[in-house]
Structure formats: C-alpha cells, structure tokens
Amino acid sequence: MKIDVHCHILPEEWPDLKQRYGYGGWIQLKKNDEAEDGRRTATMMKDDKRFREVDENCWNPEVRIEEMNAKGVTVQVLSTVPVMFSYWAKPFDTLDLCRILNDDLAKTVSKHPDRFVGLGTLPMQAPELAIQEMKRCRHELGFPGVQIGTHVNDWNLDAPELLPFFAAAEEHCCAIFVHPWDMEMGGRMEKYFLPWLVGMTTETTAALCCLMFGGILERFPNLRMCFAHGGGCAPYTIGRIDHGYHARPDLCAQLTTLSPRTQLNRVYCDSLVHDQRALKLLVDVIGQDRVVLGTDYPFPLGDLDAGKFIESMEEFGDDLKGKILFENACDFLGLDRRKYDADST
C-alpha cells in the first residue's frame, strides 16, 4: 500500500480570472492541440507569459488513476499547484478562486473516494477568510487538511496575524501541508533552475525556522504540519540551527523555550529527497514515525517512480518501509487505513 501526500492537480478548466476580477496576474490553462501520438498537453499562462507546460495527468483524474495503478500507488493526497495560491491578490478574489479550486477538488475526491484525498487552498493574506474557508474544507467538503505556502507575502509563518489561523487549525484538527512558493526568480537566482533547486529548499528551511524560533510549534502542540521536499535543508542543517539557538538566545530563543532539535520531532516531512543517504538521515533526525511518502506528482522534478527507492533500501526493514509508505500518512491526516486498504479489513 502507498499513500502519496504530495501530489498536485488542477481543474480541467476555470473562468477567465482577469475578466472575473478586473485585473491581471492570474494563471489560466490554455489547451494545446493534440499531438500525433495522442498526448494532450496544456500551457499554464500568467497573463500573456508562459509559466509551464503540463500533461493531461495534471487535470484528468482518469489518466492519473491509470498511472497510479502502474506505479502501485493506492491513494494520492491532492493539492493545488502552488502558483495558484494567489496571496498577492485582493483577499475576496483569492477566496473566490479558492472556492472554485476546492469545490472542483471535492468533486474529484467524491467521484473516486477510495483513490483520492483532498487538501484545500486558502486566502492566507486574510486570516479571517482563511479560517472561514478552512472550516468549510474540513466540515463541508470533508478534507482532512489544507496546503499553505512557506510565507504569505511579507509575513513569515510566525507572523502575529497568522496566530488565529494556527489556533483554528489545531481546534478543528486540520492537518497543514507546507509547500514552498514565490521564490526569488531574478538576479543571482535567474540561471540553472536555481529557484527550484535551491530556492524551494531554502524557503522551506526558513519557514520551519520561523515556526520553531517563533514559538508556534510550542504554542500549538497538537498542530499537525508536514513539510515538502524532505523539510528543505532543516533536517540536514539542524546542528547549526540548534547551535544558533543555544549560542545566540538573544536572537533565537526569545519566543520559545524548546530547542529546534526537540521541535523538529513534532513535524512531518515528505520523503522527496532523491537520495537514499539523505532519506536515511531524515529518518534518523526526525524519527521513523514522521516521514511520509511524497512524490510531487505529476511534475518532472518529483519522484515519479513513487517510492521505488524507498522499497529498495536494504537498511530499512519492512516495518519502517510500511510506516513511510502509508502508516505515517494515516497518522498525519487522520485517515482510517481500512477505507483504502482491502487487505486490512
């Protein structure tokens, strides 16, 4: 059994957002002509500029299920593509877009309830609206959690404005998947795919440090959070981060009484590190119960073999592999394994 917590999806279509809201900056999906081999693709456009090319598996759940079956994936946990977060926009416009995306996702999950689980998206630039939509995702749409970005415009995740959101997420047992977005794209980061190779992991590391140093994880001990791409650099530089906490408490220990090394054991990270040694270190640092399978499907920088390298690791016994491949995801999201695994009934 495999539960993949890190999978992105888009609706097959959505309204013209520039026309709907009266200003630009939005993402639209432009379908391309069918290729000679029958392959269907689309281009994500930001106004008149190409953002990225996507295949049909990004919006078609039937194609997605075929590929899941081929890779032995039992369940995908679906979340939007982070560029759709739209925290930069007018709050009620982002709320409207979130409802469009979340409602479409709910329809996909309801059509295939034994194959898909949904994570909602929220207008995080307006915490009161984010809480409103988070409650709707939890109690009306039936999602176990939401996906948020590593920062919200000029706010890091320890911003006082976000405290009510984290309190509400804890109160409503809403899991939070944290995904990097809005990386620096210009200047020194312009070449070599650096925003994705370096910027994303740095974003996640900064987010984790802010949550730890800012006392969020200490203040909300029952908050369930998972970080994409193996937690960025944090699990691998925790020695330096923890040393900074002890060496410069005037800068790092003002808002928390817990060391970063202690707090890191309170979060989950996905397995998307592309290296067996890195994965072994991740498990050693945050614990066997805290690593979940994540692939970043359907994008090429992901683990498109869906955990094959986990299954091939001789250092991991069957019990540990089972934890990473599905058991820890059930704990993170509060899922009943029996709903998805016929062998467990």
JSON list of N, CA, C and O in Angstrom, two decimals, residues 111-138:
[
{"chain": "A", "resi": 111, "resn": "LYS", "atom": "N", "xyz": [-15.87, 11.48, -6.53]},
{"chain": "A", "resi": 111, "resn": "LYS", "atom": "CA", "xyz": [-16.02, 10.53, -7.64]},
{"chain": "A", "resi": 111, "resn": "LYS", "atom": "C", "xyz": [-15.13, 9.30, -7.44]},
{"chain": "A", "resi": 111, "resn": "LYS", "atom": "O", "xyz": [-15.46, 8.21, -7.90]},
{"chain": "A", "resi": 112, "resn": "HIS", "atom": "N", "xyz": [-14.00, 9.49, -6.75]},
{"chain": "A", "resi": 112, "resn": "HIS", "atom": "CA", "xyz": [-13.04, 8.40, -6.53]},
{"chain": "A", "resi": 112, "resn": "HIS", "atom": "C", "xyz": [-12.61, 8.39, -5.05]},
{"chain": "A", "resi": 112, "resn": "HIS", "atom": "O", "xyz": [-11.44, 8.62, -4.75]},
{"chain": "A", "resi": 113, "resn": "PRO", "atom": "N", "xyz": [-13.53, 8.15, -4.14]},
{"chain": "A", "resi": 113, "resn": "PRO", "atom": "CA", "xyz": [-13.22, 8.32, -2.72]},
{"chain": "A", "resi": 113, "resn": "PRO", "atom": "C", "xyz": [-12.20, 7.33, -2.16]},
{"chain": "A", "resi": 113, "resn": "PRO", "atom": "O", "xyz": [-11.62, 7.59, -1.11]},
{"chain": "A", "resi": 114, "resn": "ASP", "atom": "N", "xyz": [-11.98, 6.22, -2.86]},
{"chain": "A", "resi": 114, "resn": "ASP", "atom": "CA", "xyz": [-11.00, 5.24, -2.39]},
{"chain": "A", "resi": 114, "resn": "ASP", "atom": "C", "xyz": [-9.62, 5.47, -3.00]},
{"chain": "A", "resi": 114, "resn": "ASP", "atom": "O", "xyz": [-8.68, 4.75, -2.68]},
{"chain": "A", "resi": 115, "resn": "ARG", "atom": "N", "xyz": [-9.49, 6.49, -3.87]},
{"chain": "A", "resi": 115, "resn": "ARG", "atom": "CA", "xyz": [-8.21, 6.76, -4.52]},
{"chain": "A", "resi": 115, "resn": "ARG", "atom": "C", "xyz": [-7.64, 8.13, -4.21]},
{"chain": "A", "resi": 115, "resn": "ARG", "atom": "O", "xyz": [-6.42, 8.34, -4.34]},
{"chain": "A", "resi": 116, "resn": "PHE", "atom": "N", "xyz": [-8.51, 9.07, -3.83]},
{"chain": "A", "resi": 116, "resn": "PHE", "atom": "CA", "xyz": [-8.05, 10.44, -3.64]},
{"chain": "A", "resi": 116, "resn": "PHE", "atom": "C", "xyz": [-8.49, 11.00, -2.29]},
{"chain": "A", "resi": 116, "resn": "PHE", "atom": "O", "xyz": [-9.58, 10.69, -1.79]},
{"chain": "A", "resi": 117, "resn": "VAL", "atom": "N", "xyz": [-7.62, 11.86, -1.74]},
{"chain": "A", "resi": 117, "resn": "VAL", "atom": "CA", "xyz": [-7.91, 12.66, -0.55]},
{"chain": "A", "resi": 117, "resn": "VAL", "atom": "C", "xyz": [-7.56, 14.10, -0.90]},
{"chain": "A", "resi": 117, "resn": "VAL", "atom": "O", "xyz": [-6.59, 14.35, -1.62]},
{"chain": "A", "resi": 118, "resn": "GLY", "atom": "N", "xyz": [-8.35, 15.06, -0.42]},
{"chain": "A", "resi": 118, "resn": "GLY", "atom": "CA", "xyz": [-8.12, 16.45, -0.80]},
{"chain": "A", "resi": 118, "resn": "GLY", "atom": "C", "xyz": [-7.50, 17.29, 0.30]},
{"chain": "A", "resi": 118, "resn": "GLY", "atom": "O", "xyz": [-7.80, 17.12, 1.49]},
{"chain": "A", "resi": 119, "resn": "LEU", "atom": "N", "xyz": [-6.64, 18.22, -0.11]},
{"chain": "A", "resi": 119, "resn": "LEU", "atom": "CA", "xyz": [-6.14, 19.29, 0.76]},
{"chain": "A", "resi": 119, "resn": "LEU", "atom": "C", "xyz": [-6.56, 20.61, 0.15]},
{"chain": "A", "resi": 119, "resn": "LEU", "atom": "O", "xyz": [-6.23, 20.90, -1.00]},
{"chain": "A", "resi": 120, "resn": "GLY", "atom": "N", "xyz": [-7.27, 21.42, 0.91]},
{"chain": "A", "resi": 120, "resn": "GLY", "atom": "CA", "xyz": [-7.79, 22.67, 0.39]},
{"chain": "A", "resi": 120, "resn": "GLY", "atom": "C", "xyz": [-6.73, 23.75, 0.28]},
{"chain": "A", "resi": 120, "resn": "GLY", "atom": "O", "xyz": [-5.62, 23.63, 0.80]},
{"chain": "A", "resi": 121, "resn": "THR", "atom": "N", "xyz": [-7.08, 24.83, -0.42]},
{"chain": "A", "resi": 121, "resn": "THR", "atom": "CA", "xyz": [-6.22, 26.00, -0.50]},
{"chain": "A", "resi": 121, "resn": "THR", "atom": "C", "xyz": [-6.99, 27.20, 0.07]},
{"chain": "A", "resi": 121, "resn": "THR", "atom": "O", "xyz": [-8.23, 27.24, 0.00]},
{"chain": "A", "resi": 122, "resn": "LEU", "atom": "N", "xyz": [-6.27, 28.16, 0.64]},
{"chain": "A", "resi": 122, "resn": "LEU", "atom": "CA", "xyz": [-6.89, 29.21, 1.44]},
{"chain": "A", "resi": 122, "resn": "LEU", "atom": "C", "xyz": [-6.35, 30.59, 1.08]},
{"chain": "A", "resi": 122, "resn": "LEU", "atom": "O", "xyz": [-5.20, 30.72, 0.65]},
{"chain": "A", "resi": 123, "resn": "PRO", "atom": "N", "xyz": [-7.14, 31.66, 1.32]},
{"chain": "A", "resi": 123, "resn": "PRO", "atom": "CA", "xyz": [-6.66, 33.03, 1.14]},
{"chain": "A", "resi": 123, "resn": "PRO", "atom": "C", "xyz": [-5.89, 33.48, 2.38]},
{"chain": "A", "resi": 123, "resn": "PRO", "atom": "O", "xyz": [-6.39, 34.24, 3.21]},
{"chain": "A", "resi": 124, "resn": "MET", "atom": "N", "xyz": [-4.65, 33.04, 2.50]},
{"chain": "A", "resi": 124, "resn": "MET", "atom": "CA", "xyz": [-3.89, 33.24, 3.73]},
{"chain": "A", "resi": 124, "resn": "MET", "atom": "C", "xyz": [-3.55, 34.71, 4.00]},
{"chain": "A", "resi": 124, "resn": "MET", "atom": "O", "xyz": [-3.22, 35.07, 5.14]},
{"chain": "A", "resi": 125, "resn": "GLN", "atom": "N", "xyz": [-3.66, 35.59, 2.99]},
{"chain": "A", "resi": 125, "resn": "GLN", "atom": "CA", "xyz": [-3.38, 37.01, 3.22]},
{"chain": "A", "resi": 125, "resn": "GLN", "atom": "C", "xyz": [-4.47, 37.67, 4.05]},
{"chain": "A", "resi": 125, "resn": "GLN", "atom": "O", "xyz": [-4.30, 38.79, 4.52]},
{"chain": "A", "resi": 126, "resn": "ALA", "atom": "N", "xyz": [-5.59, 36.97, 4.24]},
{"chain": "A", "resi": 126, "resn": "ALA", "atom": "CA", "xyz": [-6.69, 37.45, 5.07]},
{"chain": "A", "resi": 126, "resn": "ALA", "atom": "C", "xyz": [-7.05, 36.33, 6.05]},
{"chain": "A", "resi": 126, "resn": "ALA", "atom": "O", "xyz": [-7.91, 35.50, 5.74]},
{"chain": "A", "resi": 127, "resn": "PRO", "atom": "N", "xyz": [-6.38, 36.25, 7.19]},
{"chain": "A", "resi": 127, "resn": "PRO", "atom": "CA", "xyz": [-6.54, 35.10, 8.08]},
{"chain": "A", "resi": 127, "resn": "PRO", "atom": "C", "xyz": [-7.98, 34.79, 8.46]},
{"chain": "A", "resi": 127, "resn": "PRO", "atom": "O", "xyz": [-8.34, 33.61, 8.61]},
{"chain": "A", "resi": 128, "resn": "GLU", "atom": "N", "xyz": [-8.81, 35.81, 8.63]},
{"chain": "A", "resi": 128, "resn": "GLU", "atom": "CA", "xyz": [-10.20, 35.53, 9.00]},
{"chain": "A", "resi": 128, "resn": "GLU", "atom": "C", "xyz": [-10.93, 34.81, 7.86]},
{"chain": "A", "resi": 128, "resn": "GLU", "atom": "O", "xyz": [-11.76, 33.92, 8.11]},
{"chain": "A", "resi": 129, "resn": "LEU", "atom": "N", "xyz": [-10.63, 35.17, 6.62]},
{"chain": "A", "resi": 129, "resn": "LEU", "atom": "CA", "xyz": [-11.22, 34.47, 5.47]},
{"chain": "A", "resi": 129, "resn": "LEU", "atom": "C", "xyz": [-10.60, 33.08, 5.33]},
{"chain": "A", "resi": 129, "resn": "LEU", "atom": "O", "xyz": [-11.30, 32.13, 4.94]},
{"chain": "A", "resi": 130, "resn": "ALA", "atom": "N", "xyz": [-9.32, 32.97, 5.63]},
{"chain": "A", "resi": 130, "resn": "ALA", "atom": "CA", "xyz": [-8.66, 31.66, 5.57]},
{"chain": "A", "resi": 130, "resn": "ALA", "atom": "C", "xyz": [-9.29, 30.70, 6.57]},
{"chain": "A", "resi": 130, "resn": "ALA", "atom": "O", "xyz": [-9.52, 29.52, 6.27]},
{"chain": "A", "resi": 131, "resn": "ILE", "atom": "N", "xyz": [-9.58, 31.17, 7.76]},
{"chain": "A", "resi": 131, "resn": "ILE", "atom": "CA", "xyz": [-10.22, 30.33, 8.77]},
{"chain": "A", "resi": 131, "resn": "ILE", "atom": "C", "xyz": [-11.61, 29.91, 8.30]},
{"chain": "A", "resi": 131, "resn": "ILE", "atom": "O", "xyz": [-12.01, 28.75, 8.44]},
{"chain": "A", "resi": 132, "resn": "GLN", "atom": "N", "xyz": [-12.34, 30.84, 7.73]},
{"chain": "A", "resi": 132, "resn": "GLN", "atom": "CA", "xyz": [-13.68, 30.55, 7.21]},
{"chain": "A", "resi": 132, "resn": "GLN", "atom": "C", "xyz": [-13.63, 29.43, 6.15]},
{"chain": "A", "resi": 132, "resn": "GLN", "atom": "O", "xyz": [-14.40, 28.47, 6.21]},
{"chain": "A", "resi": 133, "resn": "GLU", "atom": "N", "xyz": [-12.70, 29.55, 5.21]},
{"chain": "A", "resi": 133, "resn": "GLU", "atom": "CA", "xyz": [-12.60, 28.54, 4.15]},
{"chain": "A", "resi": 133, "resn": "GLU", "atom": "C", "xyz": [-12.01, 27.24, 4.68]},
{"chain": "A", "resi": 133, "resn": "GLU", "atom": "O", "xyz": [-12.38, 26.15, 4.22]},
{"chain": "A", "resi": 134, "resn": "MET", "atom": "N", "xyz": [-11.11, 27.32, 5.65]},
{"chain": "A", "resi": 134, "resn": "MET", "atom": "CA", "xyz": [-10.57, 26.11, 6.26]},
{"chain": "A", "resi": 134, "resn": "MET", "atom": "C", "xyz": [-11.67, 25.31, 6.93]},
{"chain": "A", "resi": 134, "resn": "MET", "atom": "O", "xyz": [-11.74, 24.08, 6.78]},
{"chain": "A", "resi": 135, "resn": "LYS", "atom": "N", "xyz": [-12.55, 25.97, 7.65]},
{"chain": "A", "resi": 135, "resn": "LYS", "atom": "CA", "xyz": [-13.68, 25.27, 8.29]},
{"chain": "A", "resi": 135, "resn": "LYS", "atom": "C", "xyz": [-14.59, 24.63, 7.24]},
{"chain": "A", "resi": 135, "resn": "LYS", "atom": "O", "xyz": [-15.07, 23.51, 7.42]},
{"chain": "A", "resi": 136, "resn": "ARG", "atom": "N", "xyz": [-14.81, 25.33, 6.13]},
{"chain": "A", "resi": 136, "resn": "ARG", "atom": "CA", "xyz": [-15.63, 24.76, 5.06]},
{"chain": "A", "resi": 136, "resn": "ARG", "atom": "C", "xyz": [-14.96, 23.52, 4.47]},
{"chain": "A", "resi": 136, "resn": "ARG", "atom": "O", "xyz": [-15.63, 22.50, 4.21]},
{"chain": "A", "resi": 137, "resn": "CYS", "atom": "N", "xyz": [-13.66, 23.60, 4.26]},
{"chain": "A", "resi": 137, "resn": "CYS", "atom": "CA", "xyz": [-12.92, 22.45, 3.74]},
{"chain": "A", "resi": 137, "resn": "CYS", "atom": "C", "xyz": [-13.04, 21.25, 4.68]},
{"chain": "A", "resi": 137, "resn": "CYS", "atom": "O", "xyz": [-13.26, 20.12, 4.24]},
{"chain": "A", "resi": 138, "resn": "ARG", "atom": "N", "xyz": [-12.90, 21.51, 5.96]},
{"chain": "A", "resi": 138, "resn": "ARG", "atom": "CA", "xyz": [-12.93, 20.42, 6.94]},
{"chain": "A", "resi": 138, "resn": "ARG", "atom": "C", "xyz": [-14.33, 19.83, 7.10]},
{"chain": "A", "resi": 138, "resn": "ARG", "atom": "O", "xyz": [-14.51, 18.61, 7.06]}
]
